[in-house]
Short mmCIF file of C-alpha atoms and ligand atoms in Angstrom, two decimals:
data_model
loop_
_atom_site.label_atom_id
_atom_site.label_comp_id
_atom_site.label_asym_id
_atom_site.label_seq_id
_atom_site.Cartn_x
_atom_site.Cartn_y
_atom_site.Cartn_z
CA UNK A 1 3.07 4.33 -11.75
CA UNK A 2 3.61 3.72 -8.37
CA UNK A 3 0.54 1.38 -7.33
CA UNK A 4 -1.80 2.13 -4.44
CA UNK A 5 -1.14 0.01 -0.97
CA UNK A 6 -3.51 -0.72 1.49
CA UNK A 7 -0.06 -0.83 4.16
CA UNK A 8 -0.64 -3.33 6.94
CA UNK A 9 0.79 -2.90 10.66
CA UNK A 10 1.27 -5.02 13.39
CA UNK A 11 0.37 -3.25 16.49
CA UNK A 12 2.50 -6.74 18.52
CA UNK A 13 5.80 -5.59 16.30
CA UNK A 14 4.83 -2.24 14.76
CA UNK A 15 6.40 -4.18 11.57
CA UNK A 16 4.44 -2.68 8.47
CA UNK A 17 3.85 -4.33 4.89
CA UNK A 18 2.57 -2.94 2.08
CA UNK A 19 0.13 -5.16 0.14
CA UNK A 20 -1.24 -3.95 -4.18
CA UNK A 21 -4.34 -2.65 -4.34
CA UNK A 22 -5.87 -3.60 -7.38
CA UNK A 23 -8.74 -2.82 -9.41
CA UNK A 24 -11.14 -4.98 -11.56
CA UNK A 25 -13.48 -3.88 -14.06
CA UNK A 26 -16.33 -3.63 -11.68
CA UNK A 27 -17.43 -4.19 -8.12
CA UNK A 28 -15.35 -4.14 -5.46
CA UNK A 29 -11.35 -3.90 -5.58
CA UNK A 30 -8.85 -6.57 -4.35
CA UNK A 31 -5.67 -6.35 -1.57
CA UNK A 32 -3.09 -9.02 -3.54
CA UNK A 33 -2.18 -10.33 -0.22
CA UNK A 34 -0.71 -14.01 -1.62
CA UNK A 35 2.82 -12.85 0.16
CA UNK A 36 0.83 -11.33 3.41
CA UNK A 37 2.19 -15.23 5.19
CA UNK A 38 5.85 -15.21 3.53
CA UNK A 39 6.03 -11.22 5.04
CA UNK A 40 3.91 -11.28 8.35
CA UNK A 41 4.72 -14.84 9.29
CA UNK A 42 0.41 -14.92 10.41
CA UNK A 43 -2.41 -16.26 8.29
CA UNK A 44 -6.01 -13.71 7.22
CA UNK A 45 -8.94 -15.55 8.66
CA UNK A 46 -12.03 -15.43 6.30
CA UNK A 47 -14.13 -18.48 7.38
CA UNK A 48 -16.47 -18.98 4.85
CA UNK A 49 -14.40 -16.67 2.77
CA UNK A 50 -16.93 -13.85 3.36
CA UNK A 51 -14.21 -11.22 2.16
CA UNK A 52 -11.83 -13.27 0.23
CA UNK A 53 -11.06 -12.86 -3.61
CA UNK A 54 -9.89 -16.61 -4.85
CA UNK A 55 -9.72 -15.43 -8.01
CA UNK A 56 -9.63 -13.04 -11.29
CA UNK A 57 -12.90 -13.58 -13.54
CA UNK A 58 -15.13 -12.11 -17.03
CA UNK A 59 -18.07 -14.66 -16.55
CA UNK A 60 -20.22 -13.16 -14.08
CA UNK A 61 -20.86 -10.56 -12.34
CA UNK A 62 -22.93 -10.04 -9.18
CA UNK A 63 -24.06 -6.74 -7.21
CA UNK A 64 -25.54 -7.55 -4.26
CA UNK A 65 -26.37 -4.07 -3.32
CA UNK A 66 -28.25 -3.04 -6.94
CA UNK A 67 -29.45 -6.72 -7.24
CA UNK A 68 -27.54 -6.67 -10.46
CA UNK A 69 -26.71 -9.82 -12.78
CA UNK A 70 -24.74 -9.76 -15.61
CA UNK A 71 -23.38 -12.48 -17.72
CA UNK A 72 -19.88 -11.10 -19.86
CA UNK A 73 -21.91 -8.34 -19.32
CA UNK A 74 -25.49 -8.73 -20.34
CA UNK A 75 -28.30 -7.98 -17.44
CA UNK A 76 -29.92 -11.33 -16.69
CA UNK A 77 -33.32 -9.11 -17.13
CA UNK A 78 -32.07 -9.27 -20.75
CA UNK A 79 -31.08 -12.13 -21.42
CA UNK A 80 -34.56 -14.21 -20.14
CA UNK A 81 -36.76 -11.97 -21.90
CA UNK A 82 -34.65 -11.82 -25.22
CA UNK A 83 -31.80 -15.27 -25.04
CA UNK A 84 -33.47 -19.24 -25.00
CA UNK A 85 -30.62 -20.82 -22.64
CA UNK A 86 -28.22 -22.59 -25.40
CA UNK A 87 -28.48 -18.80 -26.32
CA UNK A 88 -26.79 -17.96 -22.49
CA UNK A 89 -24.47 -21.09 -22.66
CA UNK A 90 -22.76 -20.60 -25.82
CA UNK A 91 -22.20 -16.21 -24.18
CA UNK A 92 -20.80 -18.22 -21.59
CA UNK A 93 -18.85 -20.47 -23.46
CA UNK A 94 -17.63 -18.70 -25.89
CA UNK A 95 -17.64 -14.82 -24.90
CA UNK A 96 -20.32 -13.33 -26.96
CA UNK A 97 -23.61 -14.01 -28.07
CA UNK A 98 -24.63 -16.89 -31.21
CA UNK A 99 -25.31 -16.21 -33.78
CA UNK A 100 -27.93 -17.64 -36.52
CA UNK A 101 -26.01 -20.08 -37.25
CA UNK A 102 -23.82 -20.52 -34.52
CA UNK A 103 -27.43 -21.19 -32.01
CA UNK A 104 -28.76 -23.57 -34.76
CA UNK A 105 -25.02 -25.60 -34.80
CA UNK A 106 -24.53 -25.34 -31.12
CA UNK A 107 -28.21 -26.38 -30.62
CA UNK A 108 -27.28 -29.35 -33.89
CA UNK A 109 -24.46 -30.25 -31.80
CA UNK A 110 -25.58 -30.70 -28.65
CA UNK A 111 -28.90 -32.64 -29.70
CA UNK A 112 -26.38 -35.88 -30.88
CA UNK A 113 -24.12 -35.61 -28.12
CA UNK A 114 -27.38 -35.95 -25.59
CA UNK A 115 -26.63 -39.91 -25.81
CA UNK A 116 -24.92 -41.71 -22.75
CA UNK A 117 -23.42 -44.50 -23.03
CA UNK A 118 -24.89 -47.93 -22.77
CA UNK A 119 -22.49 -48.25 -19.96
CA UNK A 120 -23.95 -45.32 -17.27
CA UNK A 121 -27.73 -46.67 -18.00
CA UNK A 122 -26.53 -50.18 -16.82
CA UNK A 123 -25.11 -48.04 -13.76
CA UNK A 124 -28.19 -46.82 -13.10
CA UNK A 125 -29.86 -50.07 -12.55
CA UNK A 126 -26.99 -50.88 -9.16
CA UNK A 127 -28.75 -48.08 -7.29
CA UNK A 128 -31.20 -48.33 -4.96
CA UNK A 129 -34.24 -47.06 -7.06
CA UNK A 130 -35.47 -44.75 -4.80
CA UNK A 131 -31.41 -42.98 -3.96
CA UNK A 132 -32.07 -39.53 -4.27
CA UNK A 133 -31.62 -38.19 -8.46
CA UNK A 134 -28.79 -36.01 -6.78
CA UNK A 135 -26.61 -38.78 -5.26
CA UNK A 136 -27.65 -40.98 -8.48
CA UNK A 137 -27.08 -38.19 -10.84
CA UNK A 138 -23.44 -36.97 -9.00
CA UNK A 139 -22.13 -40.88 -9.09
CA UNK A 140 -22.95 -41.39 -12.87
CA UNK A 141 -21.57 -37.54 -13.99
CA UNK A 142 -18.37 -38.87 -11.60
CA UNK A 143 -18.56 -42.39 -13.78
CA UNK A 144 -18.78 -40.14 -17.25
CA UNK A 145 -15.03 -38.92 -16.50
CA UNK A 146 -14.75 -42.31 -17.06
CA UNK A 147 -15.60 -42.42 -20.80
CA UNK A 148 -14.00 -40.07 -21.87
CA UNK A 149 -10.08 -39.12 -21.92
CA UNK A 150 -7.90 -41.99 -20.05
CA UNK A 151 -6.04 -39.54 -19.73
CA UNK A 152 -6.87 -36.82 -17.05
CA UNK A 153 -5.31 -33.26 -18.67
CA UNK A 154 -7.20 -31.24 -20.54
CA UNK A 155 -4.68 -31.51 -23.49
CA UNK A 156 -6.20 -28.85 -26.29
CA UNK A 157 -9.01 -25.79 -26.24
CA UNK A 158 -10.37 -28.41 -28.86
CA UNK A 159 -10.57 -31.30 -26.43
CA UNK A 160 -11.49 -28.91 -23.48
CA UNK A 161 -14.50 -27.83 -26.16
CA UNK A 162 -15.70 -31.34 -26.84
CA UNK A 163 -15.36 -31.51 -22.96
CA UNK A 164 -17.67 -28.79 -22.98
CA UNK A 165 -20.32 -29.84 -25.05
CA UNK A 166 -20.56 -33.71 -24.14
CA UNK A 167 -21.42 -32.69 -20.51
CA UNK A 168 -24.48 -30.33 -21.37
CA UNK A 169 -25.43 -31.93 -23.44
CA UNK A 170 -25.91 -35.65 -21.07
CA UNK A 171 -26.39 -33.33 -18.19
CA UNK A 172 -30.82 -33.56 -18.92
CA UNK A 173 -30.34 -37.44 -20.46
CA UNK A 174 -28.49 -38.24 -16.78
CA UNK A 175 -31.20 -36.09 -14.82
CA UNK A 176 -34.05 -37.42 -16.67
CA UNK A 177 -32.36 -41.19 -16.22
CA UNK A 178 -31.98 -40.55 -12.12
CA UNK A 179 -35.76 -39.70 -11.85
CA UNK A 180 -36.89 -42.92 -13.90
CA UNK A 181 -34.58 -45.25 -12.02
CA UNK A 182 -36.44 -43.78 -9.08
CA UNK A 183 -39.71 -43.78 -10.45
CA UNK A 184 -38.50 -47.30 -11.10
CA UNK A 185 -39.93 -46.93 -14.72
CA UNK A 186 -37.29 -48.00 -17.69
CA UNK A 187 -35.35 -45.50 -18.49
CA UNK A 188 -35.57 -43.19 -21.98
CA UNK A 189 -33.20 -42.23 -25.11
CA UNK A 190 -33.13 -38.48 -25.58
CA UNK A 191 -35.78 -37.47 -28.92
CA UNK A 192 -33.67 -35.23 -31.25
CA UNK A 193 -36.35 -33.64 -32.73
CA UNK A 194 -36.84 -31.91 -30.37
CA UNK A 195 -34.54 -29.01 -28.61
CA UNK A 196 -32.84 -29.07 -25.26
CA UNK A 197 -35.60 -27.90 -22.81
CA UNK A 198 -38.53 -29.78 -24.56
CA UNK A 199 -36.31 -32.83 -24.74
CA UNK A 200 -35.96 -33.44 -20.65
CA UNK A 201 -39.35 -32.42 -19.98
CA UNK A 202 -39.22 -35.88 -22.78
CA UNK A 203 -37.38 -37.67 -20.58
CA UNK A 204 -38.85 -37.01 -18.11
CA UNK A 205 -42.44 -37.44 -18.59
CA UNK A 206 -43.14 -40.43 -21.35
CA UNK A 207 -43.58 -43.76 -21.58
CA UNK A 208 -40.79 -45.97 -22.46
CA UNK A 209 -42.70 -46.37 -25.96
CA UNK A 210 -42.13 -42.68 -26.02
CA UNK A 211 -45.71 -42.41 -25.88
CA UNK A 212 -46.83 -39.30 -23.92
CA UNK A 213 -49.39 -40.35 -21.30
CA UNK A 214 -52.68 -40.26 -22.21
CA UNK A 215 -55.51 -37.31 -20.92
CA UNK A 216 -59.10 -38.22 -22.01
CA UNK A 217 -57.87 -40.85 -24.29
CA UNK A 218 -55.79 -38.10 -25.46
CA UNK A 219 -51.47 -38.05 -25.46
CA UNK A 220 -51.53 -35.09 -23.63
CA UNK A 221 -48.39 -32.75 -25.58
CA UNK A 222 -45.83 -30.92 -24.04
CA UNK A 223 -47.37 -26.75 -23.82
CA UNK A 224 -44.82 -24.14 -25.35
CA UNK A 225 -45.37 -22.42 -22.00
CA UNK A 226 -44.20 -25.28 -20.25
CA UNK A 227 -40.65 -25.37 -22.14
CA UNK A 228 -41.14 -21.11 -22.49
CA UNK A 229 -41.41 -21.39 -17.66
CA UNK A 230 -38.91 -23.89 -17.54
CA UNK A 231 -36.03 -22.46 -20.45
CA UNK A 232 -36.03 -19.46 -17.83
CA UNK A 233 -35.68 -21.65 -14.74
CA UNK A 234 -32.05 -23.23 -16.41
CA UNK A 235 -31.19 -19.22 -17.84
CA UNK A 236 -32.32 -17.85 -14.07
CA UNK A 237 -29.62 -20.76 -12.42
CA UNK A 238 -26.53 -20.60 -15.19
CA UNK A 239 -24.17 -19.03 -13.14
CA UNK A 240 -23.45 -17.60 -9.96
CA UNK A 241 -19.89 -16.25 -9.84
CA UNK A 242 -18.23 -18.73 -7.37
CA UNK A 243 -20.46 -19.48 -5.01
CA UNK A 244 -20.27 -22.63 -2.70
CA UNK A 245 -20.49 -24.89 -5.98
CA UNK A 246 -18.56 -23.62 -8.67
CA UNK A 247 -16.13 -23.36 -5.33
CA UNK A 248 -15.41 -26.82 -5.21
CA UNK A 249 -15.83 -27.30 -9.20
CA UNK A 250 -12.36 -24.51 -9.26
CA UNK A 251 -11.04 -26.38 -6.24
CA UNK A 252 -11.50 -30.03 -7.86
CA UNK A 253 -9.77 -29.11 -11.48
CA UNK A 254 -7.24 -26.66 -9.41
CA UNK A 255 -6.13 -30.22 -8.37
CA UNK A 256 -6.15 -31.50 -12.39
CA UNK A 257 -8.46 -33.88 -11.57
CA UNK A 258 -10.77 -34.68 -14.36
CA UNK A 259 -12.99 -32.31 -15.88
CA UNK A 260 -16.36 -34.41 -14.72
CA UNK A 261 -15.53 -35.40 -11.18
CA UNK A 262 -14.59 -31.92 -10.73
CA UNK A 263 -18.38 -31.40 -12.08
CA UNK A 264 -19.56 -34.44 -9.99
CA UNK A 265 -17.69 -32.29 -6.85
CA UNK A 266 -20.15 -29.46 -8.29
CA UNK A 267 -23.15 -31.64 -7.50
CA UNK A 268 -22.66 -32.60 -3.86
CA UNK A 269 -21.72 -29.31 -3.40
CA UNK A 270 -25.20 -27.62 -4.40
CA UNK A 271 -27.66 -30.66 -2.85
CA UNK A 272 -26.61 -29.31 0.29
CA UNK A 273 -30.42 -26.81 1.37
CA UNK A 274 -28.03 -24.26 2.34
CA UNK A 275 -27.24 -24.02 -1.39
CA UNK A 276 -30.04 -25.21 -4.53
CA UNK A 277 -31.31 -28.07 -2.56
CA UNK A 278 -32.37 -24.67 -0.83
CA UNK A 279 -35.64 -24.67 -3.43
CA UNK A 280 -36.58 -28.22 -2.58
CA UNK A 281 -36.25 -27.45 0.69
CA UNK A 282 -39.04 -23.93 0.20
CA UNK A 283 -41.84 -26.90 -0.76
CA UNK A 284 -41.64 -28.61 2.26
CA UNK A 285 -41.58 -25.75 4.23
CA UNK A 286 -44.32 -24.32 2.99
CA UNK A 287 -46.78 -27.97 3.07
CA UNK A 288 -45.27 -27.89 6.75
CA UNK A 289 -46.77 -24.33 7.15
CA UNK A 290 -49.70 -25.64 5.58
CA UNK A 291 -51.94 -22.45 5.80
CA UNK A 292 -51.05 -18.40 6.39
CA UNK A 293 -52.62 -18.65 9.50
CA UNK A 294 -49.35 -20.09 10.73
CA UNK A 295 -46.41 -18.59 9.24
CA UNK A 296 -46.60 -15.83 13.09
CA UNK A 297 -45.91 -18.93 14.34
CA UNK A 298 -42.34 -19.96 11.33
CA UNK A 299 -42.08 -16.29 11.12
CA UNK A 300 -41.04 -16.46 14.35
CA UNK A 301 -39.31 -19.87 14.99
CA UNK A 302 -36.81 -19.01 11.37
CA UNK A 303 -35.45 -15.02 14.17
CA UNK A 304 -35.47 -17.84 17.22
CA UNK A 305 -31.64 -19.02 17.32
CA UNK A 306 -32.74 -20.88 19.73
CA UNK A 307 -34.35 -22.97 16.83
CA UNK A 308 -32.71 -24.12 13.83
CA UNK A 309 -35.57 -23.77 11.79
CA UNK A 310 -34.52 -21.17 8.64
CA UNK A 311 -36.92 -19.43 6.01
CA UNK A 312 -36.01 -21.84 2.50
CA UNK A 313 -35.61 -19.56 -0.30
CA UNK A 314 -35.12 -16.43 2.43
CA UNK A 315 -30.79 -14.44 3.16
CA UNK A 316 -27.52 -15.03 0.12
CA UNK A 317 -23.77 -14.63 1.35
CA UNK A 318 -23.80 -11.24 -1.92
CA UNK A 319 -27.54 -10.87 -2.43
CA UNK A 320 -27.68 -7.69 0.56
CA UNK A 321 -31.29 -6.85 -1.80
CA UNK A 322 -34.17 -8.38 -4.08
CA UNK A 323 -32.19 -11.79 -5.93
CA UNK A 324 -32.88 -10.66 -9.79
CA UNK A 325 -33.37 -14.43 -9.84
CA UNK A 326 -36.29 -13.51 -7.81
CA UNK A 327 -38.03 -10.84 -9.15
CA UNK A 328 -38.68 -12.91 -12.30
CA UNK A 329 -39.79 -16.22 -10.79
CA UNK A 330 -42.02 -14.23 -9.11
CA UNK A 331 -42.75 -12.13 -12.41
CA UNK A 332 -43.23 -15.33 -13.96
CA UNK A 333 -44.87 -17.40 -11.23
CA UNK A 334 -47.92 -14.08 -11.59
CA UNK A 335 -47.68 -14.11 -15.20
CA UNK A 336 -48.01 -18.24 -15.90
CA UNK A 337 -50.09 -18.93 -12.29
CA UNK A 338 -53.41 -19.76 -15.10
CA UNK A 339 -52.05 -21.65 -18.99
CA UNK A 340 -49.90 -23.58 -16.04
CA UNK A 341 -52.64 -24.20 -13.57
CA UNK A 342 -50.06 -23.02 -10.61
CA UNK A 343 -51.44 -24.30 -6.54
CA UNK A 344 -52.94 -21.42 -5.91
CA UNK A 345 -53.37 -22.76 -2.26
CA UNK A 346 -48.74 -22.06 -1.95
CA UNK A 347 -48.90 -19.38 -3.65
CA UNK A 348 -50.95 -17.67 -1.75
CA UNK A 349 -48.20 -18.38 1.70
CA UNK A 350 -45.02 -17.75 0.06
CA UNK A 351 -46.14 -15.31 -1.02
CA UNK A 352 -47.86 -13.95 2.92
CA UNK A 353 -44.16 -15.27 3.93
CA UNK A 354 -42.37 -13.35 1.95
CA UNK A 355 -44.50 -9.76 2.57
CA UNK A 356 -44.24 -10.76 6.65
CA UNK A 357 -41.03 -11.52 6.54
CA UNK A 358 -40.12 -8.23 4.47
CA UNK A 359 -41.60 -6.03 7.36
CA UNK A 360 -40.08 -7.75 9.93
CA UNK A 361 -37.12 -6.30 11.84
CA UNK A 362 -35.41 -9.29 12.29
CA UNK A 363 -35.46 -9.44 8.36
CA UNK A 364 -34.84 -6.09 7.01
CA UNK A 365 -31.63 -5.60 10.21
CA UNK A 366 -29.77 -8.59 8.06
CA UNK A 367 -31.16 -8.01 4.40
CA UNK A 368 -32.53 -11.26 4.30
CA UNK A 369 -34.70 -11.19 0.96
CA UNK A 370 -36.36 -13.51 -0.96
CA UNK A 371 -33.75 -15.85 -4.08
CA UNK A 372 -33.62 -17.82 -6.00
CA UNK A 373 -34.59 -20.45 -4.79
CA UNK A 374 -37.98 -19.35 -3.16
CA UNK A 375 -40.28 -19.11 -6.00
CA UNK A 376 -38.73 -20.90 -8.16
CA UNK A 377 -40.56 -24.40 -6.64
CA UNK A 378 -44.09 -23.84 -7.32
CA UNK A 379 -43.42 -23.02 -11.25
CA UNK A 380 -41.83 -26.89 -10.55
CA UNK A 381 -44.92 -28.10 -9.72
CA UNK A 382 -46.52 -26.41 -11.79
CA UNK A 383 -44.82 -28.41 -14.56
CA UNK A 384 -45.35 -31.52 -12.80
CA UNK A 385 -41.73 -31.99 -11.40
CA UNK A 386 -41.51 -33.65 -8.78
CA UNK A 387 -39.28 -32.07 -5.44
CA UNK A 388 -36.94 -34.59 -5.35
CA UNK A 389 -35.59 -33.09 -9.17
CA UNK A 390 -35.29 -29.85 -7.84
CA UNK A 391 -32.16 -29.23 -7.25
CA UNK A 392 -30.87 -31.78 -10.35
CA UNK A 393 -32.64 -29.60 -12.22
CA UNK A 394 -30.79 -26.55 -10.85
CA UNK A 395 -28.15 -29.24 -11.92
CA UNK A 396 -28.92 -28.62 -15.80
CA UNK A 397 -28.75 -25.10 -15.23
CA UNK A 398 -26.36 -24.64 -13.65
CA UNK A 399 -23.22 -27.02 -15.53
CA UNK A 400 -22.65 -24.89 -18.72
CA UNK A 401 -21.18 -22.22 -14.99
CA UNK A 402 -18.86 -24.50 -13.71
CA UNK A 403 -17.58 -25.87 -16.28
CA UNK A 404 -16.97 -22.05 -18.33
CA UNK A 405 -15.74 -21.49 -15.22
CA UNK A 406 -12.99 -25.06 -14.60
CA UNK A 407 -12.04 -23.83 -18.03
CA UNK A 408 -11.54 -19.73 -17.38
CA UNK A 409 -9.33 -21.74 -13.97
CA UNK A 410 -7.86 -23.97 -16.49
CA UNK A 411 -6.45 -21.49 -18.73
CA UNK A 412 -5.03 -19.16 -16.26
CA UNK A 413 -1.33 -21.32 -16.78
CA UNK A 414 -0.27 -18.76 -13.48
CA UNK A 415 -2.48 -20.77 -11.27
CA UNK A 416 -2.37 -22.56 -8.34
CA UNK A 417 -3.91 -25.89 -6.65
CA UNK A 418 -6.91 -24.83 -4.07
CA UNK A 419 -5.32 -25.19 -0.80
CA UNK A 420 -5.76 -22.70 2.36
CA UNK A 421 -4.40 -22.41 5.70
CA UNK A 422 -5.72 -22.75 9.64
CA UNK A 423 -5.88 -21.29 12.87
CA UNK A 424 -4.34 -24.83 14.77
CA UNK A 425 -6.20 -24.11 17.89
CA UNK A 426 -4.46 -27.36 19.05
CA UNK A 427 -2.95 -29.51 21.72
C1 SDX B 501 -28.42 -20.60 -3.03
O1 SDX B 501 -23.91 -18.30 -3.58
C2 SDX B 501 -24.66 -18.95 -4.32
O2 SDX B 501 -24.46 -17.85 -5.29
C3 SDX B 501 -25.43 -19.25 -4.49
C4 SDX B 501 -26.74 -19.29 -5.31
C5 SDX B 501 -26.15 -19.47 -5.78
O3 SDX B 501 -27.27 -19.18 -7.85
O4 SDX B 501 -25.18 -20.30 -6.45
O5 SDX B 501 -27.41 -18.59 -5.06
C6 SDX B 501 -27.92 -20.49 -5.28
O6 SDX B 501 -27.65 -21.45 -2.37
C7 SDX B 501 -29.18 -19.46 -3.13
C8 SDX B 501 -28.93 -18.87 -0.87
C9 SDX B 501 -29.88 -20.91 -0.78
N1 SDX B 501 -30.35 -21.37 0.37
C10 SDX B 501 -31.33 -21.47 1.09
O7 SDX B 501 -32.87 -19.42 0.92
C11 SDX B 501 -31.40 -21.29 2.30
C12 SDX B 501 -31.81 -20.99 3.60
N2 SDX B 501 -30.49 -18.93 3.13
C13 SDX B 501 -29.45 -19.07 4.54
O8 SDX B 501 -29.32 -20.52 5.29
C14 SDX B 501 -28.25 -18.42 4.40
O9 SDX B 501 -28.35 -16.92 3.84
C15 SDX B 501 -27.48 -18.73 3.44
C16 SDX B 501 -26.62 -20.39 3.72
C17 SDX B 501 -28.20 -18.76 1.74
C18 SDX B 501 -26.39 -17.21 3.54
O10 SDX B 501 -25.61 -17.12 5.40
P1 SDX B 501 -24.73 -16.95 5.18
O11 SDX B 501 -24.35 -15.60 4.18
O12 SDX B 501 -23.82 -17.25 6.10
O13 SDX B 501 -25.73 -16.06 5.90
P2 SDX B 501 -25.79 -15.72 7.49
O14 SDX B 501 -25.96 -17.32 7.53
O15 SDX B 501 -24.05 -15.34 8.51
O16 SDX B 501 -26.70 -14.63 7.56
C19 SDX B 501 -26.61 -14.15 8.98
C20 SDX B 501 -27.97 -13.59 9.60
C21 SDX B 501 -28.07 -14.24 10.82
O17 SDX B 501 -27.87 -14.14 11.81
P3 SDX B 501 -27.11 -13.42 12.97
O18 SDX B 501 -26.57 -14.44 12.91
O19 SDX B 501 -26.53 -12.25 12.24
O20 SDX B 501 -27.96 -12.89 14.21
O21 SDX B 501 -28.31 -13.84 8.89
C22 SDX B 501 -29.79 -14.81 9.39
C23 SDX B 501 -28.58 -15.71 10.60
O22 SDX B 501 -29.69 -16.16 11.41
N3 SDX B 501 -30.17 -15.56 8.17
C24 SDX B 501 -31.96 -16.01 8.27
C25 SDX B 501 -31.53 -16.57 7.34
N4 SDX B 501 -30.57 -17.01 6.46
C26 SDX B 501 -29.81 -15.99 6.96
N5 SDX B 501 -32.14 -16.88 9.20
C27 SDX B 501 -33.24 -17.16 8.72
N6 SDX B 501 -33.88 -17.25 8.10
C28 SDX B 501 -32.40 -17.18 7.06
N7 SDX B 501 -32.62 -17.66 6.05
#
């Protein structure tokens, strides 16, 4: 059957070229313009890749207009209400949810792989103690590549599975090491009797001897509600199609570099406040606003083209409606407000800021809504997590997405090195 095509006509010389339309299973179709340069002698120009598809993927689907997010076909609302983060990791990696035994075995495997080589712990000692945990996390992940497989190429699916389990299991330990080093406290080993998420909170809070801080003379143990809240945050950050950090991971992976070098590149890309660094920037911004009486001033700054100030946690390249993850986090913030003792003062500013922005023509016209980063920080503060650890927590959630996207790319034997062209405007 003849394929549907787009015909591009060059009005300079009336040349016309046909390009096939490729349909996905959902969402916008694509025009296959891989041969555009060969046929036309010109490049397609799309800085920021606003209208450009760089790969075919069956991992995550986002509908920006509907505010829909699905992983392997499952809606994010269903996944976060019925499953734990490790179930979602299993779903992303294996294209299906685990049965009870598979979930148990996966959990046990990750617990036993959560330890890191002493060479890595010694590496942390070499960092300045006030280094941002994102810097030490990115460096330690890159260093991790020196402990696994001297050769760079993944030689079998089994080897890739091992790379996947190891990095997912070790990221919380590395993130906790990064935090503890930044606080000048001795590192601590994982406790394999605790679940993935509880173990992270344990490694963040426990004293070097494993004892938890004392409140009224008694050890303050980790509450189930805290584990549930953080597990939901990990789940909401698991994967998000071809965002900037995932594109960095795919780009580095496309050259045949070590998978952990690619993950380290993803961490670096996520750090920026236009991306994952926004969750930390939101809290600094709410503190800076300080009181709801100052909101109008900051809304005006966000709208002023001469002012570089932007409303952190607002806007999204894909979502032109409410980010479904922000909706879930907003509900969680309200549900856990009392149980977690979430800071009422910051909540008041955040809720008012959202209300004013969503009724302001500037934001309405540009479809600017709260994104995943707008509310996550309020919950993390209630979990007594310092703001410099907000983006590392995003890393813990997102690592499964990065390694799954990388595995998908490496499985595509027709895959080519990512190497865009340019519009040359120089001499
Ligand atoms: C994440 O891609 C992903 O999926 C990312 C992510 C993931 O899970 O991986 O969802 C995680 O990164 C969420 C986004 C976190 N970043 C922030 O909250 C930072 C604040 N947001 C903006 O910097 C911005 O909205 C971006 C970076 C998120 C999106 O930028 P785009 O798509 O390039 O949008 P744009 O800059 O073209 O903005 C369109 C218009 C512009 O105004 P005009 O030139 O049309 O007049 O909207 C304005 C922008 O100035 N605008 C904002 C704004 N965001 C966009 N104005 C004020 N405040 C903002 N936050």
